[in-house]
Coordinates of C-alpha atoms in Angstrom, one line a residue:
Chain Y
X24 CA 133.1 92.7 90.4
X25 CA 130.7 92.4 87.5
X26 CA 129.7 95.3 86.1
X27 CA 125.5 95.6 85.4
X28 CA 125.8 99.0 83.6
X29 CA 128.4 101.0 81.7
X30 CA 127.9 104.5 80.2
X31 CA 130.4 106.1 77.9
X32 CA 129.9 109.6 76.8
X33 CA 126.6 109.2 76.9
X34 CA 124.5 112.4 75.2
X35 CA 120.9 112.9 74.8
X36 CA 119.0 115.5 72.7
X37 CA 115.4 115.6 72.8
X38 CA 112.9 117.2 70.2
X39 CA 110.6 120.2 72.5
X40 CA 108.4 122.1 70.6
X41 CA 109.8 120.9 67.4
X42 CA 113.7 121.7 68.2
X43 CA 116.7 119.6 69.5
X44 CA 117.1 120.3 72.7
X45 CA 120.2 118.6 74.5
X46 CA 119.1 116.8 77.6
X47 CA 122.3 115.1 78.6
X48 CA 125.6 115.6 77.4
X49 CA 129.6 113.2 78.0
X50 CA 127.7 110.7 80.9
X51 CA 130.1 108.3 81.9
X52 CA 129.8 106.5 84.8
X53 CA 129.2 102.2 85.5
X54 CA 127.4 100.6 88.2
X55 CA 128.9 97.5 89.9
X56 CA 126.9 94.5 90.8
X57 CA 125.2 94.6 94.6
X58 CA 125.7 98.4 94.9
X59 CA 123.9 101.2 95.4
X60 CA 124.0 104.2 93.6
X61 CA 122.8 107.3 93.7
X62 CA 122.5 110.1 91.4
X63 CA 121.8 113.3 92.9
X64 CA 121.2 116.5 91.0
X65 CA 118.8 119.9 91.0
X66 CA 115.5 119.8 88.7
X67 CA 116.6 120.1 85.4
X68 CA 119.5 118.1 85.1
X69 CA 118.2 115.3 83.3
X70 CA 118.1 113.0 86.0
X71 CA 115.0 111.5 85.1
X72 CA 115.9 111.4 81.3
X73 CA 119.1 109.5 82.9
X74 CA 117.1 106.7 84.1
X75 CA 114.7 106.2 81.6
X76 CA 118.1 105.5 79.4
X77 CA 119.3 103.2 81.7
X78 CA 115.5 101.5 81.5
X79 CA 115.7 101.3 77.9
X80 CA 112.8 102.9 77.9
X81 CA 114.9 106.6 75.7
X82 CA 117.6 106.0 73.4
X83 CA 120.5 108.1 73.8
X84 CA 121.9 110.4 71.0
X85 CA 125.1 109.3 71.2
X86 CA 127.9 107.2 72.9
X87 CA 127.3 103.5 74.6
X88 CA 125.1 102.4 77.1
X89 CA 125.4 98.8 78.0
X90 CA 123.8 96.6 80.1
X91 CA 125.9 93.2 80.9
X92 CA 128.2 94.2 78.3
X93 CA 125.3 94.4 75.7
X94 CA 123.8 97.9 74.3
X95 CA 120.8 98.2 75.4
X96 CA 117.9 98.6 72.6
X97 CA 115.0 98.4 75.0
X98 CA 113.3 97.2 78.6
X99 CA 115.7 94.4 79.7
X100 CA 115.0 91.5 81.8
X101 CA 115.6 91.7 85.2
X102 CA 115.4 95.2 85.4
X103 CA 112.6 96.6 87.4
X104 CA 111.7 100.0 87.4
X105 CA 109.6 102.5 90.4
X106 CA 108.6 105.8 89.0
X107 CA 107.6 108.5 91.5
X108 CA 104.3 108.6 90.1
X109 CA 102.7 105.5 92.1
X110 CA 99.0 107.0 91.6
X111 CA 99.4 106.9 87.7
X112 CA 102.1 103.8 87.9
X113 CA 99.8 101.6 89.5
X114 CA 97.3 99.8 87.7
X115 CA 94.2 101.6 90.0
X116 CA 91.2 99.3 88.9
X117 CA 93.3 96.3 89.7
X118 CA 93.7 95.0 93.8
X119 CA 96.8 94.9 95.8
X120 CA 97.8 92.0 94.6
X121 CA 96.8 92.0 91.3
X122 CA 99.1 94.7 90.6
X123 CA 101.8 92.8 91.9
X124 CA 100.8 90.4 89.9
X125 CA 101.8 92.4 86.8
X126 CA 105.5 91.7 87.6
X127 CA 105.2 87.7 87.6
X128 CA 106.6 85.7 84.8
X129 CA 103.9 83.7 82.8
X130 CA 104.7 80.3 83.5
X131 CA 104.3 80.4 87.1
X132 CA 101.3 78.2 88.1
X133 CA 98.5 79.3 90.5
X134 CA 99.9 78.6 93.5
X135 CA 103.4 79.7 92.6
X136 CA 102.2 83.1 91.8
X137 CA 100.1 83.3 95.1
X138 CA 102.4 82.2 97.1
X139 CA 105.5 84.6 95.5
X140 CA 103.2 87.6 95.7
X141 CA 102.3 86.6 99.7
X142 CA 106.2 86.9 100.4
X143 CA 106.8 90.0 98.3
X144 CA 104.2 91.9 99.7
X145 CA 104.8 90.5 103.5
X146 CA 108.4 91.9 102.7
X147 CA 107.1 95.3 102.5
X148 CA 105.0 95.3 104.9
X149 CA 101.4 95.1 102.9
X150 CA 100.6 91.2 103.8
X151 CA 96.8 92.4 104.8
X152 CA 96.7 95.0 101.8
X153 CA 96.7 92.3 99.1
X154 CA 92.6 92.5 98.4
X155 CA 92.5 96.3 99.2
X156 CA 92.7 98.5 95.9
X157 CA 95.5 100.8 95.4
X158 CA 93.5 104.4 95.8
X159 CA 92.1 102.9 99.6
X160 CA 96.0 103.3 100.6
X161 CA 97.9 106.1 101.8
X162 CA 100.5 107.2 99.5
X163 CA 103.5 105.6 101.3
X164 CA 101.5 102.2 100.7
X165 CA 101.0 102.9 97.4
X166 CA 104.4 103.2 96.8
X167 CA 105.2 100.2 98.8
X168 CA 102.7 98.3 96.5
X169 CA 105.0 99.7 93.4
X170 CA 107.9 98.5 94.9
X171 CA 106.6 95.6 95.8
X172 CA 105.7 94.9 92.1
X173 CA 109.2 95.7 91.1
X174 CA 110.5 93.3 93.8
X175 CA 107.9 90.3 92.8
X176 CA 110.3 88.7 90.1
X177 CA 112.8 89.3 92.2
X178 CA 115.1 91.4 89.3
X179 CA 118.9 91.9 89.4
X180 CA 118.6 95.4 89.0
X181 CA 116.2 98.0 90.7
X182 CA 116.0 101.1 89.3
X183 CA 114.5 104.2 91.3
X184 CA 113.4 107.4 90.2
X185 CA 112.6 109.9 93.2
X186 CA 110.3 107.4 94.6
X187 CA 109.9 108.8 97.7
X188 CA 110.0 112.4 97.0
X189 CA 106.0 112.6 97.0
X190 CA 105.9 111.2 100.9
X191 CA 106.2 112.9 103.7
X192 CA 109.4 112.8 105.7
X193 CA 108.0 110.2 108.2
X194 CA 106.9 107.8 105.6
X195 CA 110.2 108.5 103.6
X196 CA 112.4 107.7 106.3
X197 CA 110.8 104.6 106.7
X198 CA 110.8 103.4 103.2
X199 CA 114.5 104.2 103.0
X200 CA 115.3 102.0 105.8
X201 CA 112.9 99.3 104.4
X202 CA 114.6 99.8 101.1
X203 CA 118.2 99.0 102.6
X204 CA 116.8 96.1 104.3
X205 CA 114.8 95.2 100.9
X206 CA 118.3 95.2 99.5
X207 CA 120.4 92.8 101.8
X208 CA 117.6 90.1 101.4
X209 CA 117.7 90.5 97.5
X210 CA 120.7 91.3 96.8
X211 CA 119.9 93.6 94.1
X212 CA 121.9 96.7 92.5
X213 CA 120.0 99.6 92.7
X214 CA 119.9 102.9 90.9
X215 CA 118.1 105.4 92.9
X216 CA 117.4 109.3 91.7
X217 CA 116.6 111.7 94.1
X218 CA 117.1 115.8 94.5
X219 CA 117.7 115.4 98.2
X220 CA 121.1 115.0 99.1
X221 CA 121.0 113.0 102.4
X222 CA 118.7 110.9 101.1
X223 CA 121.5 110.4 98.2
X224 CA 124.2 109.8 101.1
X225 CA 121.8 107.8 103.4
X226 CA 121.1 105.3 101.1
X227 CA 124.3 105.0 98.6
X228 CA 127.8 102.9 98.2
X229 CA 128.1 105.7 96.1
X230 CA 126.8 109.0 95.2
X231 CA 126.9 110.6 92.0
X232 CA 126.2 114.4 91.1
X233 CA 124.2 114.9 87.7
X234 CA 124.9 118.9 87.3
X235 CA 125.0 121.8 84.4
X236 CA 122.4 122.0 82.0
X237 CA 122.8 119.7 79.2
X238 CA 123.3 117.1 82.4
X239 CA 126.5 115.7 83.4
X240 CA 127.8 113.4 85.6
X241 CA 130.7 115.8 87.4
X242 CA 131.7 113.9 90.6
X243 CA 131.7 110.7 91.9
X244 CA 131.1 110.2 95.9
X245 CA 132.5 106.9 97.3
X246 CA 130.6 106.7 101.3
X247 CA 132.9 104.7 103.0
X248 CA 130.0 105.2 106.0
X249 CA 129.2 101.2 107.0
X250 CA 125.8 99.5 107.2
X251 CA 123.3 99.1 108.6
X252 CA 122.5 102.7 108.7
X253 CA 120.6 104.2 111.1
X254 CA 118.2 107.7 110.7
X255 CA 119.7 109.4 113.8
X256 CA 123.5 108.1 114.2
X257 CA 124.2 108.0 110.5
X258 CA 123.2 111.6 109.9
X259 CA 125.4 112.4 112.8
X260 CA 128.3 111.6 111.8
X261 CA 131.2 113.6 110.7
X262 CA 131.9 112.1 107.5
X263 CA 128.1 112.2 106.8
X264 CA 128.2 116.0 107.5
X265 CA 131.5 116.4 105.3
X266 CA 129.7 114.7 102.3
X267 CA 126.3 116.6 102.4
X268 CA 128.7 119.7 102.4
X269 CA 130.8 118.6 99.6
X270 CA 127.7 117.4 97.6
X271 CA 126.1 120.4 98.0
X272 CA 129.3 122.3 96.6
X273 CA 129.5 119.9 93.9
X274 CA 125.4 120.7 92.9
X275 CA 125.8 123.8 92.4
X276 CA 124.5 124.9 96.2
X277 CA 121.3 125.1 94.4
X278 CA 119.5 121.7 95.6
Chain S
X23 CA 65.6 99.4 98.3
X24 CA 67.1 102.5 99.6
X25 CA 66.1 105.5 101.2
X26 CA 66.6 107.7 97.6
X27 CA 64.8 105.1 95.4
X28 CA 62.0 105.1 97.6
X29 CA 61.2 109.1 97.2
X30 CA 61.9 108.7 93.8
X31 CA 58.9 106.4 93.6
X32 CA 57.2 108.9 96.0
X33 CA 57.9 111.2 93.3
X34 CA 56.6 109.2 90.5
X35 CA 52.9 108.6 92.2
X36 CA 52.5 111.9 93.6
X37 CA 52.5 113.0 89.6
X38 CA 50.5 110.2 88.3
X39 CA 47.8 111.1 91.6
X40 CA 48.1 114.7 90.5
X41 CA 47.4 113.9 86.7
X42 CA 44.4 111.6 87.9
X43 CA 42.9 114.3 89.9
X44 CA 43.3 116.7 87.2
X45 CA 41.8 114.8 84.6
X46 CA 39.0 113.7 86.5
X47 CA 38.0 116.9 87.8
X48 CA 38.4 117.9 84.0
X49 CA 41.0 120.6 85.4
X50 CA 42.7 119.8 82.4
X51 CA 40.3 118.4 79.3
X52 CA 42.0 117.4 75.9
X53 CA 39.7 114.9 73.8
X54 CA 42.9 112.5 73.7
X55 CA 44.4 112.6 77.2
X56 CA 43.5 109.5 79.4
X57 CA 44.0 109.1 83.1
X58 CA 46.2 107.3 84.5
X59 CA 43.9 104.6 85.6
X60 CA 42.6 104.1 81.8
X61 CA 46.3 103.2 80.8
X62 CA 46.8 100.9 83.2
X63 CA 43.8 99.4 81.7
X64 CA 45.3 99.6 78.5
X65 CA 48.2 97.9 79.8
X66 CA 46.1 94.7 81.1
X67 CA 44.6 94.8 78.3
X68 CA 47.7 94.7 75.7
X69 CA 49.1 91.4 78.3
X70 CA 46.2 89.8 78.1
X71 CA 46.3 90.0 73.8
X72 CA 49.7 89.0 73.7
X73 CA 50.8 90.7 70.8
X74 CA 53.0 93.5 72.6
X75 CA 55.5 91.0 73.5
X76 CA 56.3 90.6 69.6
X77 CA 56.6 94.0 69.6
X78 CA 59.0 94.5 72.4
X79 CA 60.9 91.5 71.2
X80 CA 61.4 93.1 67.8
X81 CA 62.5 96.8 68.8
X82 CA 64.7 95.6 71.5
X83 CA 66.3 93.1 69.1
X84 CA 66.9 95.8 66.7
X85 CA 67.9 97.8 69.3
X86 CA 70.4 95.8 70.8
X87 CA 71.9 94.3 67.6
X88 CA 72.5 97.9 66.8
X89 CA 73.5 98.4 69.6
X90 CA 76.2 95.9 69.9
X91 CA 77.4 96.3 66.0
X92 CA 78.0 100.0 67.0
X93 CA 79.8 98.5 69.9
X94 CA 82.7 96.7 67.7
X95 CA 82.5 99.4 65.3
X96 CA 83.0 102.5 68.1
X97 CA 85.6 100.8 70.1
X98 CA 87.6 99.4 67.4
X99 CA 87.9 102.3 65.6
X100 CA 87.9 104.8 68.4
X101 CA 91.0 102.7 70.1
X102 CA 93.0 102.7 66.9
X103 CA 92.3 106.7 66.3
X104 CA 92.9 107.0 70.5
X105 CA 96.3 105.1 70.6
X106 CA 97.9 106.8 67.3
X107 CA 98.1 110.1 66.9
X108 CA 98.9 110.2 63.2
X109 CA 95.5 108.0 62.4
X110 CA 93.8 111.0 64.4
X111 CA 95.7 113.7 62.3
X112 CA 93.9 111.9 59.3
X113 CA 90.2 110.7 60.6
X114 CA 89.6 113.5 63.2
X115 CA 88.1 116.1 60.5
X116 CA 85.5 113.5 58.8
X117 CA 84.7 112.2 62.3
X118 CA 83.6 115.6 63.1
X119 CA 82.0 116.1 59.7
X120 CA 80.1 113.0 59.6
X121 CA 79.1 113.3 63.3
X122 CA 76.8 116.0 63.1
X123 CA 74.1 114.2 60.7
X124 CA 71.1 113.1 62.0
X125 CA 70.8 109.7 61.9
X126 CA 66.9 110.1 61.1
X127 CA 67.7 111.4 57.6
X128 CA 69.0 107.8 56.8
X129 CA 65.4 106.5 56.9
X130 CA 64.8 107.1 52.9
X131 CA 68.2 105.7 52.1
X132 CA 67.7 102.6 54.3
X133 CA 64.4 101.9 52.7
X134 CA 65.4 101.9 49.3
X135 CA 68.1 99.9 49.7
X136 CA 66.9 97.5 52.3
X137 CA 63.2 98.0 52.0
X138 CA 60.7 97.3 55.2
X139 CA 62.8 95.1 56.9
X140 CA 65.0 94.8 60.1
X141 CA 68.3 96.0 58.1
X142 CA 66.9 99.2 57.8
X143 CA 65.9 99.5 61.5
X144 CA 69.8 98.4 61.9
X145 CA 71.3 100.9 59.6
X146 CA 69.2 103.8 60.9
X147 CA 70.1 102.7 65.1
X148 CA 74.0 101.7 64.1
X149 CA 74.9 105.4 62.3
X150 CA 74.1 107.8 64.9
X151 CA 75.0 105.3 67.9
X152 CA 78.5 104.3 66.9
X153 CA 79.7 108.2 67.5
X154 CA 79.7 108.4 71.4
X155 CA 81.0 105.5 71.7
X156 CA 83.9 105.9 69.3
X157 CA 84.3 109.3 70.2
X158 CA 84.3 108.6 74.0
X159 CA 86.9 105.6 73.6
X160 CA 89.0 107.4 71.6
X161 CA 88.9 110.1 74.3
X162 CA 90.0 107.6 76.5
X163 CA 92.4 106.0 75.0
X164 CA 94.4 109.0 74.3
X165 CA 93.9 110.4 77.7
X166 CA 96.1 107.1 79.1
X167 CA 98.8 108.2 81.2
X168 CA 101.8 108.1 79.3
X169 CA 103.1 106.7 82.5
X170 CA 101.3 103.4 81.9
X171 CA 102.9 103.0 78.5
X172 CA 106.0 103.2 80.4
X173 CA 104.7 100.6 82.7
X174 CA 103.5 97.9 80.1
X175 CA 106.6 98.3 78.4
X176 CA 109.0 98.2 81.7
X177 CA 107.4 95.0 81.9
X178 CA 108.1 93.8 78.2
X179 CA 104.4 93.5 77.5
X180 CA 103.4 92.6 74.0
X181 CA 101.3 95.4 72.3
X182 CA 98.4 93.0 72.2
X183 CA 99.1 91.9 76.4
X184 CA 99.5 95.7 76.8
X185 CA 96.2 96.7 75.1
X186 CA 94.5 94.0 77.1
X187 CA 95.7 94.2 80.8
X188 CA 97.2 97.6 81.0
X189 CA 95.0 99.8 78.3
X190 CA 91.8 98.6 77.7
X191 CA 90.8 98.6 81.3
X192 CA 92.5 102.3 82.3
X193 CA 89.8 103.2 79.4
X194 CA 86.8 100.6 80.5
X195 CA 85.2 104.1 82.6
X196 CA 85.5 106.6 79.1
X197 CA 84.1 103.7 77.3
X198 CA 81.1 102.8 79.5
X199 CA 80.0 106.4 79.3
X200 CA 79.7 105.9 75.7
X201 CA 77.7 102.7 76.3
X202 CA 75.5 103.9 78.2
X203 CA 74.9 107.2 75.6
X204 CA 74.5 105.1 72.9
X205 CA 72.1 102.5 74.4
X206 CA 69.8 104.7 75.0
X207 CA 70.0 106.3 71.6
X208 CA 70.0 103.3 70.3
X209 CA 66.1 102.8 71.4
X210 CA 65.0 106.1 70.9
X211 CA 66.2 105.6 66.8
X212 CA 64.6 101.9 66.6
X213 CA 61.4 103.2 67.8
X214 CA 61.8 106.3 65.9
X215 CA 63.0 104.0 62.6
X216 CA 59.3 102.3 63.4
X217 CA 57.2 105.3 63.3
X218 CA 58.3 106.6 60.4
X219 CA 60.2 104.1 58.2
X220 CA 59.6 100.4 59.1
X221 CA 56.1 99.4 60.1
X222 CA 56.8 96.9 63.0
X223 CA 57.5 96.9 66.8
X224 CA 57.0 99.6 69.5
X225 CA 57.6 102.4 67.5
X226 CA 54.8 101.8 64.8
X227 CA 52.4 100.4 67.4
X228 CA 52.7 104.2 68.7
X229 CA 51.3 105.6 65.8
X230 CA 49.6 102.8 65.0
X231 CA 47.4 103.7 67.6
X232 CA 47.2 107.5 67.4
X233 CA 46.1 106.9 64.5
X234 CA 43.2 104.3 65.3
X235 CA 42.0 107.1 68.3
X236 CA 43.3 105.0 71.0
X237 CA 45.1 107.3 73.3
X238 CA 45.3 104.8 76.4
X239 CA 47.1 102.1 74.2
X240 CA 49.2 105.0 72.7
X241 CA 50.8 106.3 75.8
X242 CA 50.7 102.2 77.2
X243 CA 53.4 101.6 74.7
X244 CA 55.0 105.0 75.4
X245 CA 55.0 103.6 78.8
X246 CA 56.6 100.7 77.8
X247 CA 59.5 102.3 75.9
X248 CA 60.6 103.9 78.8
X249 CA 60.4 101.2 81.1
X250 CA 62.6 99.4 78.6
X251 CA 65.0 102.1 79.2
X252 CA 65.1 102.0 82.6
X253 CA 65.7 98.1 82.4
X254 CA 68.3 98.3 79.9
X255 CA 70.6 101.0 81.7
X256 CA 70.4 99.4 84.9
X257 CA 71.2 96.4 83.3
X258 CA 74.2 97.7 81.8
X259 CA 75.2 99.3 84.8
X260 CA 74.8 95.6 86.6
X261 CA 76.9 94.1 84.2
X262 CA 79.6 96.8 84.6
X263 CA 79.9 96.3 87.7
X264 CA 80.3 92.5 87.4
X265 CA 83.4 93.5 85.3
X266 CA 85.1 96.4 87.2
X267 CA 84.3 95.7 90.6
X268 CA 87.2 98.4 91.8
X269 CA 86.4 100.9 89.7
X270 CA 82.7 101.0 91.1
X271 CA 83.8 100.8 94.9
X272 CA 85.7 103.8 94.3
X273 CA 84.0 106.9 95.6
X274 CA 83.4 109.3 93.1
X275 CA 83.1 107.6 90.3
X276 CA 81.6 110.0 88.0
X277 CA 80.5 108.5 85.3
X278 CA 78.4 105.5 87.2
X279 CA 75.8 108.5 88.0
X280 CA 73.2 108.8 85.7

């Protein structure tokens, strides 16, 4: 299987207040095309800091960080990126669909462009949204709109930082499964953050636990638990249950 | 027209009634203060001479163009100091020491240099104008999310392509209030550039007739400057909102209230 990311001893310092301070330290982990993974870890750990590496968006201090087999010296194409953010991620003047918009390569033509942003948005649910502006939606459509804009140019990688933490547990739910059926029509790999750890298991191939401070990848979750997944039957079974408990071990018991 | 422009006008009539009665009555008596009525005369009276639309013509076109040069000065540099903090580190202190002088007080300079002439009127509007609207788009600028920097360059976006789609317009509402500051200053110094420096347009016509004992033409052309405010803000405000139609739909929108 090819591999879309791979970190080795990856470390990141940042400069607060005027002094190094050491964000990240010995990350090693790769991600494997068509999966899912997700890193799950307290406030604090640096998973944030984590992503934006793997965006190109932060350089890390030291060790490789390559994308394709390439170091990565920047935002690479293909890679689309959802912050948690949505109200300050979204371009708020712009409609709907003119945000989505924002994700289309140039040399589409009119009626290419219309016609990919119709599907993208009808794939997430927001096909009567497209002349509405971002602040007339509820939050969970805002964030559909974000991920719809990350979806437009339909990227090989997604990558996911606690979008859903801001929603409530309704709306969440919902975007989760949408997410996993996002996935199967896209076949994108997907990196998704999050602090909650059945989200974590709910959504991943794998799950992997970003814990001390300076961060570090310690454990690596493999959930063999099959798809499609489902809210209720999913989170009732055992091995579902034996992973939250050993996840939350491996955290810390903090999260 | 709506319910709140209608009692504004209510407003407006019930003075200019009250001023009427009072000066007819000779409630209040000054030798110089006309009624109402008598300035509308004077009105009719300037339309039917013709030479007030020269006038208006030539404050409002040195208005405007110092308007506008204040414009590309005040968003230019205000987005450079907004977007880089170092440039700010450097500019911010003569910004803030230049800011403070009264535009007026170029008057002398301008007329030595550029005598009676429409370069002065320009020099005087286009000093004190430029500042709200460089200081209000720098404000803006450097009050962009830093999330939308991460957003244009997620999306590989030239800085140019990012200045222009992503930037620019999450500053259009800072900038706008400086446009609309400055417009209005900008009339208030071409008229005040006329009364005391350059001897043309609205401005002079003012004293020009204060000084030739013809109140009811005096206050007709004070009448007329503020009319031309009124038209020029809401015609700004038209044209904003032919540019950011979301941003005016959206309730709340502070700085779209006058």
């Amino acid at each position: 299987m090819q591999t879309i990311f791979d970190l080795e001893n990856v470390a990141l310092s940042l400069s607060v207040n005027g002094a190094a301070r050491a964000i990240l330290r010995d990350v090693s982990f790769s991600v494997a095309q068509g999966e899912i993974l997700t890193i799950v870890g307290a406030s604090g750990t640096g998973k944030t800091s984590l992503l934006r590496l793997l965006a190109g968006l932060n350089r890390q201090t030291s060790g490789t960080l390559n994308f394709r087999g390439t170091p990565i010296d920047g935002p690479q194409d293909g890679v689309a990126i959802v912050f948690q953010d949505y109200t300050n991620a979204l371009l708020q003047w712009r409609t709907v669909g003119n945000n989505v918009a924002l994700g289309l390569p140039r040399k589409l033509d009119r009626a290419g462009r219309a016609a990919r942003i119709g599907d993208t948005l009808r794939l997430v649910g927001l096909e009567r949204n497209a002349g509405d502006y971002p602040w007339q939606l509820s939050g969970g459509m805002q964030q559909r709109v974000q991920i719809a804009r990350a979806l437009v140019a339909d990227p090989s990688v997604l990558l996911m930082d606690e979008p859903f933490a801001a929603l409530d547990a309704m709306t969440k739910a919902a975007l989760q499964d949408e997410l996993l059926r996002v996935r199967d029509e896209t076949d994108a790999s997907i990196v998704f953050i999050t602090h909650d750890i059945e989200e974590a298991i709910y959504l991943g191939n794998r799950v992997a636990v970003l814990a001390g401070s300076p961060g570090a990848i310690t454990r690596i979750f493999a959930i063999d638990i099959p798809f499609p997944r489902h809210q209720v039957t999913t989170r009732e079974r055992p091995a579902f249950l034996r992973l939250r408990h050993e996840i939350h071990d491996a955290i810390g018991g903090h999260a | 027209m709506n319910r709140e422009t209608l009692r504004g006008i209510g407003g407006v009539l019930i003075f200019l009634a009250a001023w009427e009665a009072a000066v007819r009555t000779r409630l209040i008596d000054f030798d110089y203060l006309p009624a109402p009525s008598v300035i509308a005369a004077a009105l009719v009276e300037m339309a039917e001479d013709g030479e007030v639309f020269e006038e208006i013509v030539h404050t409002l076109r040195a208005a405007l163009a110092g308007w506008l040069i204040a414009i590309v000065i005040g968003v230019v540099a205000g987005a450079a100091l907004g977007l880089s903090p170092r440039a700010r580190k450097y500019c911010l202190a003569s910004v803030e020491a230049l800011r403070p002088l009264p535009g007026i007080a170029f008057v002398p300079v301008a007329i030595l240099v550029f005598g009676f002439s429409l370069e002065t009127e320009l020099v005087v509007v286009v000093i004190p104008t430029v500042w709200p609207i460089l200081v209000n788009t720098m404000g803006g600028f450097a009050a962009i999310p830093s999330r939308l920097h991460d957003v244009a360059r997620s999306f590989r976006m030239s800085p140019a392509a990012a200045t222009l789609t992503v930037f620019a317009p999450a500053t259009a509402p800072a900038i706008l209030v400086g446009l609309r500051l400055s417009m209005t200053l900008a009339l208030v110094m071409a008229v005040a550039v006329e009364m005391i420096g350059n001897p043309a347009g609205l401005g002079y016509a003012v004293v020009r007739e204060a000084a030739a004992l013809r109140p009811d033409l005096m206050f007709a052309y004070v009448f007329i400057i503020g009319v031309l405010g009124i038209v020029l803000n809401a015609a700004l405000i038209g044209a904003a909102k032919l540019v950011l139609p979301g941003e005016f739909k959206r309730p709340r929108a502070e700085w779209s209230r006058t």
